[in-house]
Amino acid sequence: SIGDLYSGQEDTFPNVRDPCSGIDANGNSAPIDPASSLGVACGAAVNNGDTDAQLRGRQGGNPDLEPETAKIFTVGVVLEPHWVKNLSVTVDYYQMKLENSISSIGFNLILNSCYPTTGEPPKYCEFIERDPDSNFVTNIVNLATNVGGNETSGIDVALRYALPTLYGRFGFTFDGTWLREFNETQADGTVVEGKGVFDLAAQGTYGVFPSFKFNAGVNWGWKGFGAGVTMRYLNGFKECASNNCAVAGAASRFPPR
């Protein structure tokens, strides 16, 4: 979109520290072994002594973005049985895979990916600028970029039924969705299974995706008068320990409502 490409870029100062500084989160000296995985990744910047708890970064639109791409498959059927007048049933199956989705990588992820502690190949280092003399971080570029993607599939069901009576016309509606999966591939390659958990909402990426939800209602009309009642149901979901349901210690569960 125009906003993705050309929205204004701005400086910001996120609460992140230079992993190569040799200073811990409390501002105390914590020298890094130059022979360790982190020390090797930092190179000349190891133990530079930068005490800043906030680093300068840039965020906003990116005119070099490529379009998102998607593979979408849908199939559906509408049933209107002649033996039940005024009844229609619609069932749709959908499957969608989005690639090269437009998002920002995140300042912390850029730093941790460029300076890994476990020996993985560094990445995103091109988004980090350093002073050639002090080796302090002078800028982290976190513009919108093509990274990650998501995949989802499920079944939608809709029912409509009208019942004429001597006391007016009643209408019954039902719209429900069963979610088979909603998985997000993040910038670091991690796949987060978002179905039935709070993980994606906690990261500010999407809302919650319960396995089942529906709207149901009944309405009535007679001689210019009308009334109706609608109910919305959301299946329960979990909030996981450290926003990761793949590890032990999954915490609180939100009940259906």
GROMACS .gro file of C-alpha atoms in nm:
model
  257
    1SER     CA    1   0.000   0.000   0.000
    2ILE     CA    2   0.100   0.366  -0.025
    3GLY     CA    3   0.142   0.371   0.352
    4ASP     CA    4   0.375   0.069   0.351
    5LEU     CA    5   0.592   0.228   0.081
    6TYR     CA    6   0.590   0.597   0.161
    7SER     CA    7   0.481   0.660   0.518
    8GLY     CA    8   0.725   0.895   0.685
    9GLN     CA    9   1.037   0.758   0.848
   10GLU     CA   10   1.115   0.872   1.201
   11ASP     CA   11   1.382   0.831   1.464
   12THR     CA   12   1.296   0.653   1.785
   13PHE     CA   13   1.487   0.533   2.091
   14PRO     CA   14   1.374   0.182   2.187
   15ASN     CA   15   1.476   0.022   2.517
   16VAL     CA   16   1.746  -0.208   2.379
   17ARG     CA   17   2.116  -0.249   2.464
   18ASP     CA   18   2.412  -0.330   2.245
   19PRO     CA   19   2.478  -0.706   2.293
   20CYS     CA   20   2.849  -0.638   2.230
   21SER     CA   21   2.890  -0.369   2.496
   22GLY     CA   22   3.003  -0.593   2.783
   23ILE     CA   23   2.746  -0.417   3.004
   24ASP     CA   24   2.456  -0.612   3.157
   25ALA     CA   25   2.090  -0.508   3.181
   26ASN     CA   26   2.154  -0.333   3.513
   27GLY     CA   27   2.438  -0.123   3.373
   28ASN     CA   28   2.713  -0.326   3.541
   29SER     CA   29   3.031  -0.447   3.374
   30ALA     CA   30   2.994  -0.800   3.227
   31PRO     CA   31   3.289  -0.857   2.992
   32ILE     CA   32   3.236  -1.089   2.695
   33ASP     CA   33   3.491  -1.357   2.612
   34PRO     CA   34   3.622  -1.258   2.265
   35ALA     CA   35   3.658  -1.630   2.182
   36SER     CA   36   3.291  -1.706   2.258
   37SER     CA   37   3.022  -1.724   1.991
   38LEU     CA   38   2.900  -1.377   2.087
   39GLY     CA   39   3.253  -1.238   2.101
   40VAL     CA   40   3.337  -1.372   1.756
   41ALA     CA   41   3.013  -1.228   1.612
   42CYS     CA   42   3.086  -0.887   1.767
   43GLY     CA   43   3.440  -0.872   1.632
   44ALA     CA   44   3.598  -0.533   1.688
   45ALA     CA   45   3.286  -0.411   1.872
   46VAL     CA   46   3.325  -0.662   2.159
   47ASN     CA   47   3.335  -0.500   2.505
   48ASN     CA   48   3.300  -0.148   2.366
   49GLY     CA   49   3.155  -0.032   2.700
   50ASP     CA   50   2.844   0.143   2.571
   51THR     CA   51   2.623   0.201   2.878
   52ASP     CA   52   2.319   0.334   2.689
   53ALA     CA   53   1.993   0.154   2.772
   54GLN     CA   54   1.824   0.311   2.470
   55LEU     CA   55   1.965   0.308   2.118
   56ARG     CA   56   1.869   0.522   1.824
   57GLY     CA   57   1.658   0.353   1.557
   58ARG     CA   58   1.465   0.441   1.245
   59GLN     CA   59   1.117   0.312   1.158
   60GLY     CA   60   0.856   0.381   0.892
   61GLY     CA   61   0.780   0.305   0.527
   62ASN     CA   62   1.014   0.141   0.279
   63PRO     CA   63   0.999   0.221  -0.097
   64ASP     CA   64   1.199  -0.097  -0.172
   65LEU     CA   65   0.922  -0.333  -0.058
   66GLU     CA   66   0.804  -0.616  -0.282
   67PRO     CA   67   0.438  -0.723  -0.304
   68GLU     CA   68   0.308  -0.986  -0.067
   69THR     CA   69   0.217  -1.310  -0.242
   70ALA     CA   70  -0.052  -1.560  -0.151
   71LYS     CA   71  -0.185  -1.898  -0.252
   72ILE     CA   72  -0.557  -1.923  -0.183
   73PHE     CA   73  -0.792  -2.216  -0.225
   74THR     CA   74  -1.163  -2.204  -0.145
   75VAL     CA   75  -1.454  -2.435  -0.217
   76GLY     CA   76  -1.812  -2.415  -0.099
   77VAL     CA   77  -2.164  -2.542  -0.139
   78VAL     CA   78  -2.508  -2.391  -0.083
   79LEU     CA   79  -2.797  -2.622   0.011
   80GLU     CA   80  -3.163  -2.522  -0.012
   81PRO     CA   81  -3.360  -2.843   0.051
   82HIS     CA   82  -3.706  -2.840  -0.104
   83TRP     CA   83  -3.852  -3.036   0.187
   84VAL     CA   84  -3.771  -2.749   0.430
   85LYS     CA   85  -3.897  -2.422   0.288
   86ASN     CA   86  -3.703  -2.102   0.355
   87LEU     CA   87  -3.394  -2.289   0.479
   88SER     CA   88  -3.047  -2.237   0.331
   89VAL     CA   89  -2.717  -2.385   0.447
   90THR     CA   90  -2.378  -2.263   0.323
   91VAL     CA   91  -2.052  -2.447   0.391
   92ASP     CA   92  -1.715  -2.309   0.277
   93TYR     CA   93  -1.363  -2.446   0.316
   94TYR     CA   94  -1.070  -2.206   0.286
   95GLN     CA   95  -0.693  -2.246   0.282
   96MET     CA   96  -0.455  -1.950   0.250
   97LYS     CA   97  -0.077  -1.918   0.260
   98LEU     CA   98   0.075  -1.571   0.266
   99GLU     CA   99   0.445  -1.522   0.189
  100ASN     CA  100   0.670  -1.216   0.193
  101SER     CA  101   0.432  -1.053   0.438
  102ILE     CA  102   0.503  -0.689   0.515
  103SER     CA  103   0.610  -0.623   0.871
  104SER     CA  104   0.897  -0.478   1.072
  105ILE     CA  105   1.163  -0.711   1.211
  106GLY     CA  106   1.195  -0.549   1.553
  107PHE     CA  107   1.494  -0.371   1.707
  108ASN     CA  108   1.570  -0.641   1.962
  109LEU     CA  109   1.549  -0.921   1.704
  110ILE     CA  110   1.782  -0.734   1.468
  111LEU     CA  111   2.047  -0.704   1.740
  112ASN     CA  112   2.011  -1.062   1.868
  113SER     CA  113   2.013  -1.207   1.515
  114CYS     CA  114   2.329  -1.020   1.415
  115TYR     CA  115   2.506  -1.118   1.740
  116PRO     CA  116   2.385  -1.471   1.825
  117THR     CA  117   2.510  -1.641   2.140
  118THR     CA  118   2.477  -2.002   2.021
  119GLY     CA  119   2.680  -2.002   1.702
  120GLU     CA  120   2.406  -1.952   1.442
  121PRO     CA  121   2.504  -1.759   1.129
  122PRO     CA  122   2.454  -1.385   1.188
  123LYS     CA  123   2.177  -1.209   0.993
  124TYR     CA  124   2.020  -0.863   0.970
  125CYS     CA  125   2.361  -0.705   1.040
  126GLU     CA  126   2.309  -0.474   0.743
  127PHE     CA  127   2.046  -0.290   0.950
  128ILE     CA  128   2.296  -0.193   1.223
  129GLU     CA  129   2.521   0.112   1.190
  130ARG     CA  130   2.821   0.167   1.419
  131ASP     CA  131   3.064   0.450   1.482
  132PRO     CA  132   3.396   0.345   1.324
  133ASP     CA  133   3.599   0.482   1.618
  134SER     CA  134   3.401   0.387   1.930
  135ASN     CA  135   3.214   0.090   1.774
  136PHE     CA  136   2.899   0.218   1.946
  137VAL     CA  137   2.568   0.152   1.772
  138THR     CA  138   2.459   0.478   1.609
  139ASN     CA  139   2.145   0.359   1.431
  140ILE     CA  140   1.924   0.050   1.388
  141VAL     CA  141   1.713   0.052   1.071
  142ASN     CA  142   1.378  -0.118   1.137
  143LEU     CA  143   1.169  -0.017   0.838
  144ALA     CA  144   0.879  -0.216   0.696
  145THR     CA  145   1.018  -0.515   0.508
  146ASN     CA  146   0.917  -0.843   0.344
  147VAL     CA  147   0.969  -1.104   0.611
  148GLY     CA  148   0.787  -1.412   0.732
  149GLY     CA  149   0.431  -1.507   0.646
  150ASN     CA  150   0.130  -1.695   0.776
  151GLU     CA  151  -0.089  -1.989   0.687
  152THR     CA  152  -0.449  -2.057   0.782
  153SER     CA  153  -0.735  -2.289   0.696
  154GLY     CA  154  -1.080  -2.369   0.829
  155ILE     CA  155  -1.449  -2.412   0.760
  156ASP     CA  156  -1.725  -2.149   0.762
  157VAL     CA  157  -2.089  -2.247   0.810
  158ALA     CA  158  -2.392  -2.021   0.764
  159LEU     CA  159  -2.759  -2.110   0.821
  160ARG     CA  160  -3.066  -1.903   0.738
  161TYR     CA  161  -3.424  -1.998   0.815
  162ALA     CA  162  -3.742  -1.794   0.787
  163LEU     CA  163  -4.067  -1.895   0.957
  164PRO     CA  164  -4.388  -1.710   0.866
  165THR     CA  165  -4.660  -1.727   1.135
  166LEU     CA  166  -4.988  -1.558   1.220
  167TYR     CA  167  -4.795  -1.345   1.469
  168GLY     CA  168  -4.525  -1.223   1.234
  169ARG     CA  169  -4.225  -1.353   1.046
  170PHE     CA  170  -3.938  -1.503   1.244
  171GLY     CA  171  -3.586  -1.528   1.105
  172PHE     CA  172  -3.309  -1.746   1.246
  173THR     CA  173  -2.940  -1.695   1.161
  174PHE     CA  174  -2.617  -1.874   1.242
  175ASP     CA  175  -2.264  -1.789   1.123
  176GLY     CA  176  -1.985  -2.007   1.260
  177THR     CA  177  -1.617  -2.067   1.192
  178TRP     CA  178  -1.405  -2.368   1.281
  179LEU     CA  179  -1.036  -2.282   1.262
  180ARG     CA  180  -0.809  -2.567   1.158
  181GLU     CA  181  -0.485  -2.369   1.192
  182PHE     CA  182  -0.334  -2.023   1.202
  183ASN     CA  183   0.046  -2.033   1.194
  184GLU     CA  184   0.276  -1.733   1.165
  185THR     CA  185   0.635  -1.755   1.042
  186GLN     CA  186   0.823  -1.477   1.218
  187ALA     CA  187   1.128  -1.282   1.108
  188ASP     CA  188   1.368  -1.517   1.288
  189GLY     CA  189   1.214  -1.823   1.121
  190THR     CA  190   1.016  -1.931   1.427
  191VAL     CA  191   0.671  -2.069   1.351
  192VAL     CA  192   0.412  -1.965   1.610
  193GLU     CA  193   0.098  -2.177   1.618
  194GLY     CA  194  -0.164  -1.916   1.695
  195LYS     CA  195  -0.478  -2.131   1.708
  196GLY     CA  196  -0.635  -2.132   2.053
  197VAL     CA  197  -0.355  -1.937   2.223
  198PHE     CA  198  -0.277  -1.578   2.317
  199ASP     CA  199   0.074  -1.582   2.169
  200LEU     CA  200   0.017  -1.370   1.858
  201ALA     CA  201  -0.201  -1.116   2.037
  202ALA     CA  202   0.061  -1.075   2.310
  203GLN     CA  203   0.321  -0.993   2.047
  204GLY     CA  204   0.093  -0.731   1.894
  205THR     CA  205   0.083  -0.916   1.561
  206TYR     CA  206  -0.279  -1.027   1.545
  207GLY     CA  207  -0.573  -1.083   1.773
  208VAL     CA  208  -0.675  -1.412   1.930
  209PHE     CA  209  -0.781  -1.702   1.707
  210PRO     CA  210  -1.009  -1.941   1.900
  211SER     CA  211  -1.072  -2.282   1.748
  212PHE     CA  212  -1.444  -2.211   1.719
  213LYS     CA  213  -1.664  -1.903   1.724
  214PHE     CA  214  -2.009  -1.812   1.601
  215ASN     CA  215  -2.281  -1.549   1.587
  216ALA     CA  216  -2.643  -1.661   1.623
  217GLY     CA  217  -2.960  -1.461   1.628
  218VAL     CA  218  -3.336  -1.447   1.589
  219ASN     CA  219  -3.538  -1.158   1.455
  220TRP     CA  220  -3.910  -1.090   1.429
  221GLY     CA  221  -4.114  -0.859   1.213
  222TRP     CA  222  -4.489  -0.785   1.207
  223LYS     CA  223  -4.685  -0.492   1.056
  224GLY     CA  224  -4.395  -0.251   1.061
  225PHE     CA  225  -4.267  -0.359   1.403
  226GLY     CA  226  -3.946  -0.553   1.451
  227ALA     CA  227  -3.713  -0.689   1.718
  228GLY     CA  228  -3.412  -0.914   1.735
  229VAL     CA  229  -3.159  -1.081   1.961
  230THR     CA  230  -2.800  -1.172   1.866
  231MET     CA  231  -2.550  -1.385   2.058
  232ARG     CA  232  -2.176  -1.409   2.000
  233TYR     CA  233  -1.970  -1.706   2.121
  234LEU     CA  234  -1.590  -1.738   2.139
  235ASN     CA  235  -1.425  -2.064   2.236
  236GLY     CA  236  -1.168  -2.056   2.516
  237PHE     CA  237  -0.796  -2.000   2.457
  238LYS     CA  238  -0.472  -2.024   2.655
  239GLU     CA  239  -0.214  -1.766   2.755
  240CYS     CA  240   0.116  -1.952   2.750
  241ALA     CA  241   0.432  -1.916   2.954
  242SER     CA  242   0.663  -1.662   2.789
  243ASN     CA  243   0.420  -1.651   2.494
  244ASN     CA  244   0.538  -1.998   2.391
  245CYS     CA  245   0.296  -2.288   2.413
  246ALA     CA  246   0.567  -2.526   2.289
  247VAL     CA  247   0.734  -2.524   2.633
  248ALA     CA  248   0.618  -2.657   2.968
  249GLY     CA  249   0.436  -2.422   3.201
  250ALA     CA  250   0.146  -2.309   2.985
  251ALA     CA  251  -0.034  -2.079   3.223
  252SER     CA  252  -0.383  -1.938   3.249
  253ARG     CA  253  -0.677  -2.041   3.033
  254PHE     CA  254  -0.943  -1.796   2.921
  255PRO     CA  255  -1.284  -1.970   2.933
  256PRO     CA  256  -1.544  -1.961   2.655
  257ARG     CA  257  -1.766  -1.654   2.651
   0.00000   0.00000   0.00000
